[in-house]
C-alpha cells in the first residue's frame, strides 16, 4: 500500500545534470538568496557589514531587489511594513554584533504587531562560536540570547548544507499564525566559502493552519446566539488574518456592535451602523463593553491600551479568540479559543444559526458615540480634530498611513477613519519612537501604486532623518508630515500632569524644510488652515516629500485616572 507521504518526486535528467555541475563562483551567500527566491521573495531590506558580505555579494548574482536603509533599526521597520502590506515574510539582512543589535527595537515592534519579518544575520566565524572569547570583531558570547525573548523562533546554521532548510523553517515560522519576526544566523566563513552545493531550486514552505477546536466553537456559538447584548472587540489579529469580511458578516448576523483596537484599525467599517469605531480610551466605551452579556474578543490580548489601561472589568461572559496561546485569558477569565482569527470566524459563521433580531443595537451604538462626542466637545479640542479631518480629506482612500508615537497619532488611534482594512499602522505594539517614516518607505516599496503618508513629531522624526537619503535614492512615493512642537510633546504633557513641570522634553531641532531640501527632497511649511491643500498636493506629486506643521497639540482628557 502506498501512502502520499511515501511518494518522492524523482529529479529530471536536466535537474540531475545541474546538480552534478553547479555554476562556479558561488558561496554560502548564494544559498541564502537562492533559498529566498525559491520561497517567492522578490525584495530584501538591510545594511551590509563585514561578516555579512557573502550574502551581499550573492545579491549581485540574483534577481532580488535590494533596498538599503541607513540604520538597521529603520531597515527593520521597513521590512515590518512590507510584511504587513504584502503578507509575506520580509527578509532583513544584517551583520553581526552592533548591526544585529541595532535592529532589536524594530523586531520588538514586529513581534508585538504580528508582522512577518525574516531576519538573517551573519555571525563571527564558526571557530569563535560558543562563547570562547577569541576577540573577533563584533563578537558576542551568545548573539542569539539577545533575540530569543523578542522573536518567534531562532534558527542557527553551522554548515552550508543547513542553509536552505533553516531559512525555509524560519519562513514557515514567520507566516504561521500569529505572524511575527524570526531570527536566522550564519557564520561569516559559512557565507564566504565557495560552495559545491547545487543551486537551490525548491522552496515551498507552507505555514501551518490553526483551526479552532470544534467543541469550543459550538459553545461560543451557543453563547453568542443566546446573548441579549453581544459585543465584539476586534484586534490586530483580524487584520493580519485578512478576516474583516468574515467579522462583518458575523457582527451583522448577531447584531453585535464592534469596536476595533488601535492595532485592529480597519477591521470593521468605520461608518457601519454597528461600528463603535476605536474609542477604547473613553469611559463611556468602557462602560458599554462592560455591560455586554457576551463579549467576543478576536485577535487581541486585551492589553493596556485595549482595556483603557486595565480599568475594563467585563461583567458578562468573555469569548476570546487568539492565535497566540499565551494571550488567552492573560488578563480576563474567558472561553479561550486558540485559533487563527479567519478560521475561527468562519467556524462561528458556520455554527451560529440564522440572524437574530435586535432593533436597539444601532441606537445603542449611536448613543455611546454621542456621549463620547459630547465629552470631547466640552474640552475645546477643535484644532486637533480639525487636523485629523484635514489629513483624512487629503489622503486618498486606498493609501496606507504610518504613525509614530506622537500626540497626533494618539488622537488617530481613537478618532481617525482608516477607510479600509490594513491601511493604518502605528508603533502602538511596542511603543518605540521612529517607526513612521522608515515603515512608510517599506510600504511604498511593497505597493508603489498608491502614495503613502508618514506622520511624526519632531522628536521621532530625528530617529529616521537619515532615511531621507533612502527615499531619494529609490524615489519612493512617501509624504512625511512632521508636527513640530519643539519637543517630545506627549511626554511633556504626561510630565506636566504628573509633576507640574518637565525634564528632558524640550528639543533643539533643525529647519526640517531646509534639511529635506538638502537631501533633494521637496519640503514645505504648512499651517492648520492650509494643511489639507498642501498635504493633498504633496501626496499627488510623485516621489518623496516633507510637509512641516508647526503646532502644539493637546490630548483629550484621560478617563482611566479617576
XYZ file of C-alpha atoms in Angstrom:
562
model
C 0.000 0.000 0.000
C 1.402 3.393 -0.995
C 0.777 6.479 1.093
C 1.055 10.058 -0.149
C 3.981 10.704 2.176
C 5.840 7.776 0.567
C 5.825 9.454 -2.840
C 9.068 11.188 -3.783
C 9.432 13.220 -6.955
C 12.370 11.958 -8.953
C 14.693 14.579 -10.406
C 14.641 15.061 -14.150
C 17.722 14.477 -16.240
C 18.228 18.240 -16.506
C 17.955 18.638 -12.740
C 20.444 15.849 -12.214
C 22.871 17.430 -14.663
C 22.513 20.839 -12.956
C 23.073 19.263 -9.548
C 26.228 17.490 -10.728
C 27.634 20.606 -12.358
C 26.653 23.701 -10.339
C 27.917 27.020 -11.699
C 31.301 28.094 -10.330
C 31.946 31.142 -8.166
C 29.041 30.642 -5.763
C 29.365 30.888 -1.986
C 27.210 30.312 1.076
C 25.553 33.637 0.463
C 24.240 32.314 -2.841
C 22.467 29.542 -0.966
C 20.761 32.234 1.127
C 19.500 34.314 -1.800
C 18.605 31.235 -3.879
C 16.517 29.887 -0.999
C 14.775 33.237 -0.575
C 13.987 33.397 -4.290
C 12.662 29.836 -4.174
C 10.309 30.838 -1.359
C 8.897 33.626 -3.515
C 10.890 36.570 -2.213
C 11.330 39.484 -4.594
C 12.667 42.194 -2.238
C 15.082 42.290 0.694
C 15.993 45.062 3.138
C 19.119 45.609 5.168
C 22.634 47.001 5.568
C 25.904 45.344 4.608
C 28.583 44.611 7.175
C 31.940 42.849 7.262
C 30.703 39.432 8.357
C 27.665 39.567 6.048
C 29.496 40.425 2.833
C 28.995 36.913 1.455
C 25.223 37.486 1.383
C 25.529 40.905 -0.181
C 27.972 39.703 -2.820
C 25.469 36.981 -3.723
C 22.758 39.602 -4.284
C 24.717 40.692 -7.382
C 24.095 37.277 -8.909
C 20.391 37.181 -8.045
C 17.223 38.844 -9.271
C 16.246 40.001 -5.798
C 15.634 43.715 -5.325
C 17.725 45.171 -2.528
C 16.549 48.222 -0.548
C 19.338 49.538 1.636
C 18.489 51.821 4.525
C 20.910 53.861 6.610
C 20.217 52.413 10.069
C 19.484 48.761 10.854
C 16.517 49.606 13.065
C 14.964 51.609 10.250
C 15.568 48.714 7.864
C 13.681 46.549 10.354
C 10.756 48.986 10.389
C 10.710 48.989 6.574
C 10.665 45.183 6.489
C 7.898 45.191 9.116
C 5.688 47.410 6.941
C 6.475 45.420 3.806
C 5.323 42.294 5.651
C 2.139 43.961 6.869
C 1.222 45.194 3.383
C 2.094 42.064 1.402
C 1.521 39.319 3.967
C 4.936 37.915 3.008
C 7.874 37.320 5.317
C 10.094 40.285 4.506
C 13.816 39.393 4.580
C 16.052 41.673 6.648
C 19.786 41.134 6.044
C 22.027 42.186 8.937
C 25.620 41.968 10.048
C 26.987 40.668 13.348
C 27.006 42.333 16.768
C 26.241 46.082 16.632
C 24.368 45.822 13.329
C 22.217 42.971 14.545
C 21.570 44.507 17.950
C 20.535 47.825 16.408
C 17.527 46.055 14.873
C 16.100 44.879 18.206
C 13.560 47.669 18.698
C 12.145 47.115 15.212
C 11.888 43.376 15.788
C 10.086 44.020 19.083
C 7.507 46.118 17.231
C 7.111 43.394 14.590
C 6.580 40.827 17.342
C 4.005 42.971 19.152
C 2.126 43.689 15.908
C 2.479 40.155 14.450
C 4.323 41.411 11.376
C 6.262 38.704 9.490
C 9.962 39.612 9.265
C 12.687 37.116 8.308
C 15.859 38.499 9.898
C 19.041 36.837 8.613
C 22.205 37.861 10.407
C 25.808 36.919 9.971
C 27.865 35.590 12.857
C 31.529 35.529 13.761
C 33.495 32.655 12.170
C 32.484 29.153 13.244
C 35.656 28.712 15.280
C 34.544 31.536 17.593
C 31.050 30.258 18.368
C 30.238 29.020 21.840
C 31.461 31.976 23.883
C 35.167 31.194 23.599
C 36.137 34.890 23.676
C 38.509 34.759 20.725
C 38.305 38.511 20.206
C 36.669 38.549 16.776
C 35.311 41.878 15.627
C 31.633 42.219 16.695
C 31.920 39.117 18.893
C 29.194 38.407 21.439
C 29.291 35.454 23.851
C 25.820 34.394 22.667
C 24.296 36.623 19.984
C 21.089 34.560 19.872
C 20.407 35.287 23.523
C 19.685 38.920 22.696
C 16.912 37.885 20.329
C 15.263 34.849 21.926
C 12.925 36.951 24.068
C 11.901 39.109 21.095
C 11.416 36.897 18.027
C 9.124 33.905 17.469
C 11.917 31.448 16.735
C 15.706 31.248 16.398
C 17.423 29.180 13.708
C 21.156 28.500 13.798
C 23.280 27.480 10.817
C 26.689 25.809 11.215
C 27.252 24.409 7.709
C 26.268 25.374 4.177
C 24.038 22.329 3.743
C 21.849 23.607 6.611
C 21.121 26.982 4.992
C 18.120 26.116 2.757
C 16.269 24.137 5.431
C 16.969 26.652 8.201
C 15.657 29.550 6.124
C 12.618 27.551 4.980
C 11.815 26.610 8.584
C 12.157 30.247 9.642
C 9.916 31.382 6.765
C 7.262 28.875 7.824
C 7.503 30.055 11.436
C 7.160 33.720 10.466
C 3.995 33.058 8.471
C 2.298 30.613 10.837
C -0.323 32.425 12.924
C 0.416 34.506 14.831
C 2.785 36.036 12.292
C 5.971 37.509 13.656
C 9.699 38.085 13.265
C 12.144 35.177 13.211
C 15.916 35.024 13.507
C 18.474 33.113 11.427
C 22.210 33.489 11.964
C 25.006 32.184 9.760
C 28.769 32.376 10.493
C 30.967 34.528 8.280
C 33.090 31.650 6.986
C 29.983 29.648 6.027
C 28.728 32.593 3.986
C 32.083 33.348 2.357
C 33.324 29.871 1.410
C 32.809 28.649 -2.126
C 30.056 26.045 -2.198
C 29.826 22.767 -4.099
C 26.114 22.514 -3.199
C 23.745 22.621 -6.209
C 21.642 25.689 -6.921
C 18.589 25.739 -4.650
C 15.531 25.162 -6.826
C 12.809 24.073 -4.375
C 11.329 26.326 -1.784
C 7.776 25.538 -0.750
C 7.353 26.080 2.994
C 3.671 26.265 3.800
C 2.669 27.793 7.146
C 0.662 25.584 9.456
C -3.044 26.308 9.814
C -4.519 26.923 13.249
C -8.222 25.990 13.253
C -10.388 26.272 16.364
C -11.381 23.228 18.391
C -14.949 22.316 17.332
C -16.296 21.821 20.859
C -15.175 25.349 21.750
C -16.699 26.775 18.575
C -20.001 25.086 19.437
C -20.048 26.584 22.927
C -19.042 30.041 21.687
C -21.777 29.945 19.029
C -24.347 28.958 21.669
C -23.304 31.802 23.980
C -23.351 34.405 21.211
C -26.637 33.226 19.726
C -28.405 33.474 23.071
C -26.865 36.771 24.181
C -29.146 39.746 24.688
C -26.369 42.353 24.438
C -23.465 40.822 22.489
C -20.493 42.987 21.552
C -17.204 42.421 19.728
C -13.685 43.745 20.237
C -11.678 43.258 17.034
C -7.897 43.361 17.306
C -4.925 43.281 15.006
C -5.301 39.539 14.550
C -8.355 40.193 12.367
C -6.327 42.479 10.107
C -3.317 40.145 9.907
C -5.619 37.204 9.068
C -7.448 39.203 6.372
C -10.688 38.367 8.142
C -12.531 41.699 8.073
C -15.229 40.396 5.734
C -15.993 37.441 7.983
C -16.052 39.695 11.052
C -18.590 41.970 9.404
C -20.787 39.036 8.392
C -20.784 37.641 11.942
C -21.453 41.031 13.541
C -24.420 41.615 11.253
C -25.784 38.152 11.935
C -25.523 38.686 15.689
C -26.404 42.400 15.549
C -23.335 42.876 17.743
C -21.675 46.307 17.990
C -17.955 46.216 17.123
C -15.082 48.306 18.475
C -11.611 47.917 16.987
C -8.399 48.098 18.970
C -5.696 50.515 17.867
C -3.843 47.630 16.226
C -7.086 46.472 14.657
C -7.912 49.734 12.880
C -9.802 48.922 9.705
C -11.028 45.513 10.864
C -14.592 46.868 10.743
C -16.054 49.680 8.592
C -15.851 52.992 10.451
C -19.307 54.238 9.394
C -21.190 50.936 9.693
C -24.334 51.210 11.878
C -22.774 48.692 14.295
C -19.385 50.428 14.417
C -18.213 51.715 17.801
C -15.106 52.928 15.952
C -11.968 52.850 18.143
C -12.787 54.875 21.251
C -11.249 52.449 23.732
C -9.666 55.201 25.843
C -13.055 56.564 26.821
C -15.024 55.587 29.917
C -18.326 55.702 28.026
C -16.999 52.986 25.721
C -15.560 51.005 28.625
C -18.953 51.100 30.380
C -20.704 49.958 27.200
C -18.371 46.967 26.761
C -18.612 46.026 30.431
C -22.396 45.853 30.039
C -22.226 43.230 27.254
C -23.581 39.905 28.466
C -21.343 38.090 25.945
C -18.213 39.778 24.638
C -16.347 38.255 21.696
C -12.693 39.334 21.597
C -10.967 38.385 18.339
C -7.249 38.815 17.762
C -6.495 40.866 20.876
C -4.955 40.099 24.240
C -6.872 42.993 25.864
C -3.621 44.621 26.902
C -3.056 48.043 28.404
C -4.264 50.189 25.502
C -7.151 47.887 24.576
C -8.525 47.808 28.121
C -8.440 51.544 28.901
C -5.282 50.977 30.929
C -6.633 47.860 32.640
C -9.701 49.639 34.025
C -12.001 47.476 31.870
C -13.770 44.870 34.038
C -16.228 42.794 31.990
C -19.318 41.632 33.855
C -20.570 39.199 31.217
C -19.115 36.101 29.611
C -15.969 36.653 27.501
C -15.110 34.544 24.453
C -11.514 35.203 23.411
C -10.018 34.066 20.091
C -6.277 34.466 19.613
C -3.538 32.726 17.648
C -1.071 33.460 20.446
C -1.726 30.816 23.086
C -0.070 32.879 25.816
C -2.561 35.727 25.372
C -5.629 33.598 26.069
C -7.082 34.593 29.449
C -3.907 36.546 30.229
C -5.987 39.482 31.501
C -9.547 38.198 31.966
C -11.205 34.806 32.504
C -12.685 33.685 29.205
C -13.656 30.837 26.965
C -10.255 30.812 25.269
C -10.110 29.599 21.678
C -6.607 29.110 20.294
C -7.076 29.753 16.584
C -6.357 31.962 13.625
C -8.958 34.727 13.521
C -10.060 33.945 9.974
C -10.626 30.250 10.648
C -12.375 30.938 13.955
C -14.741 33.499 12.446
C -15.507 31.145 9.571
C -16.293 28.351 12.037
C -18.601 30.660 14.000
C -20.365 31.722 10.814
C -20.972 28.063 10.012
C -22.219 27.348 13.552
C -24.206 30.413 14.641
C -27.830 29.995 13.474
C -29.776 32.483 11.412
C -29.562 36.196 12.100
C -31.004 37.442 15.372
C -33.235 40.491 15.521
C -32.247 43.498 17.626
C -33.764 46.824 16.689
C -31.928 48.545 19.526
C -28.317 47.760 18.513
C -27.917 50.729 16.182
C -29.484 53.106 18.690
C -27.160 51.880 21.453
C -24.132 52.417 19.187
C -25.220 55.952 18.315
C -25.875 56.669 21.969
C -22.394 55.799 23.146
C -20.733 57.624 20.232
C -22.839 60.698 21.008
C -21.680 60.592 24.618
C -18.046 60.344 23.500
C -18.539 63.294 21.139
C -20.129 65.383 23.883
C -17.216 64.721 26.224
C -14.756 65.844 23.540
C -16.809 68.918 22.655
C -16.607 70.096 26.261
C -12.792 70.153 26.052
C -12.491 72.594 23.105
C -10.131 70.446 21.045
C -11.125 71.799 17.651
C -7.502 72.185 16.455
C -6.680 68.527 16.934
C -9.961 67.311 15.485
C -9.573 69.685 12.546
C -6.077 68.387 11.776
C -7.311 64.806 11.628
C -10.140 65.874 9.344
C -7.655 67.664 7.080
C -5.412 64.608 6.877
C -8.392 62.372 6.125
C -9.524 64.785 3.429
C -6.089 64.868 1.786
C -5.239 61.162 1.960
C -6.652 59.003 -0.859
C -8.916 56.277 0.483
C -6.714 53.341 -0.515
C -3.452 54.918 0.601
C -1.785 53.483 3.717
C -0.675 55.704 6.577
C 2.030 55.110 9.192
C 2.024 56.925 12.509
C 4.811 57.489 15.015
C 4.407 57.805 18.782
C 3.276 61.425 18.825
C 0.202 63.304 20.072
C -1.498 63.412 16.679
C -1.050 59.641 16.392
C -2.584 59.104 19.828
C -5.557 61.028 18.542
C -5.616 58.975 15.357
C -5.743 55.694 17.267
C -9.165 56.665 18.578
C -10.503 59.165 16.062
C -9.078 58.509 12.564
C -11.173 56.705 9.964
C -8.733 54.357 8.169
C -11.140 53.815 5.243
C -10.143 50.264 4.596
C -8.564 47.183 6.077
C -4.791 47.108 6.520
C -4.379 50.803 5.701
C -3.447 52.362 9.068
C -0.369 51.286 11.008
C 1.469 52.625 14.017
C 4.088 51.640 16.572
C 1.453 51.044 19.252
C 2.545 47.435 19.642
C 5.896 48.102 21.322
C 5.640 51.890 21.560
C 9.078 52.880 20.255
C 9.926 56.128 18.505
C 10.963 56.465 14.875
C 8.616 53.950 13.244
C 6.541 56.013 10.827
C 8.888 57.195 8.080
C 11.020 54.076 7.512
C 7.893 51.919 7.739
C 6.195 54.104 5.131
C 9.218 53.569 2.873
C 8.766 49.802 3.190
C 5.084 50.151 2.305
C 5.941 52.243 -0.758
C 8.313 49.501 -1.896
C 5.567 46.911 -1.359
C 2.968 48.835 -3.350
C 4.178 51.777 -5.459
C 0.718 52.347 -6.960
C -0.569 54.430 -4.028
C 1.082 57.341 -2.220
C 1.974 56.614 1.401
C 1.684 59.001 4.358
C 4.005 59.052 7.369
C 3.190 61.162 10.448
C 5.843 62.003 13.071
C 6.595 64.537 15.744
C 9.857 66.448 15.574
C 11.420 64.199 18.232
C 10.508 60.969 16.481
C 11.442 62.405 13.092
C 15.061 62.738 14.120
C 15.269 58.979 14.604
C 14.734 58.459 10.875
C 16.042 61.602 9.258
C 18.857 59.697 7.526
C 16.249 57.771 5.582
C 15.506 60.861 3.515
C 18.549 59.680 1.584
C 16.891 56.271 1.120
C 13.647 57.878 -0.026
C 15.514 59.947 -2.595
C 17.805 57.140 -3.754
C 14.890 54.827 -4.575
C 12.455 57.656 -5.420
C 9.821 56.286 -3.047
C 6.356 57.803 -3.098
C 6.106 58.844 0.570
C 4.907 62.130 2.030
C 6.241 62.756 5.540
C 4.150 65.044 7.762
C 6.258 66.298 10.679
C 4.364 68.029 13.507
C 6.985 70.319 15.019
C 6.245 71.347 18.605
C 9.825 71.732 19.789
C 9.975 68.630 21.962
C 8.583 65.294 22.961
C 5.033 66.616 23.109
C 3.260 63.667 24.676
C 5.962 63.265 27.351
C 5.756 66.998 28.026
C 2.049 66.589 28.659
C 2.482 63.486 30.824
C 5.170 65.103 32.984
C 3.261 68.345 33.373
C 0.183 66.444 34.518
C 2.165 64.225 36.898
C 4.764 66.634 38.307
C 3.792 70.154 37.297
C 6.984 70.610 35.274
C 9.073 68.781 32.688
C 12.582 67.375 32.409
C 14.310 66.422 29.162
C 11.347 67.045 26.907
C 12.476 70.246 25.144
C 14.499 69.841 21.950
C 16.678 71.908 19.678
C 15.714 70.824 16.198
C 16.703 71.627 12.626
C 14.889 73.512 9.933
C 13.164 70.419 8.605
C 12.248 72.032 5.286
C 15.845 73.065 4.583
C 17.104 69.696 5.785
C 14.752 67.832 3.443
C 15.832 70.003 0.550
C 19.485 69.247 1.307
C 18.655 65.606 0.526
C 16.966 66.631 -2.706
C 13.505 66.055 -1.198
C 10.914 68.830 -1.652
C 9.805 70.384 1.635
C 7.230 72.976 2.639
C 5.940 74.580 5.811
C 2.182 74.463 6.286
C -0.444 75.613 8.802
C -3.627 74.201 10.254
C -5.606 76.251 7.746
C -3.663 75.095 4.676
C -2.759 71.556 5.742
C -5.369 69.715 3.686
C -4.469 71.535 0.471
C -0.705 71.299 0.994
C -0.823 67.653 2.009
C -3.065 66.689 -0.906
C -0.667 68.378 -3.332
C 2.355 66.602 -1.871
C 0.606 63.230 -1.925
C -0.381 63.767 -5.559
C 3.206 64.541 -6.591
C 5.368 61.523 -7.387
C 8.400 60.847 -5.214
C 9.233 61.728 -1.608
C 8.236 64.982 0.084
C 8.200 66.562 3.539
C 5.436 68.757 4.982
C 6.196 70.520 8.274
C 3.377 71.684 10.558
C 4.447 73.891 13.489
C 1.820 73.212 16.151
C 1.484 72.447 19.857
C -1.310 69.931 20.365
C -3.234 68.659 23.388
C -4.568 65.226 24.209
C -8.176 64.656 25.166
C -8.628 64.093 28.892
C -7.881 60.605 30.134
C -10.749 58.663 31.692
C -8.765 55.919 33.447
C -7.141 58.014 36.192
C -10.184 58.607 38.365
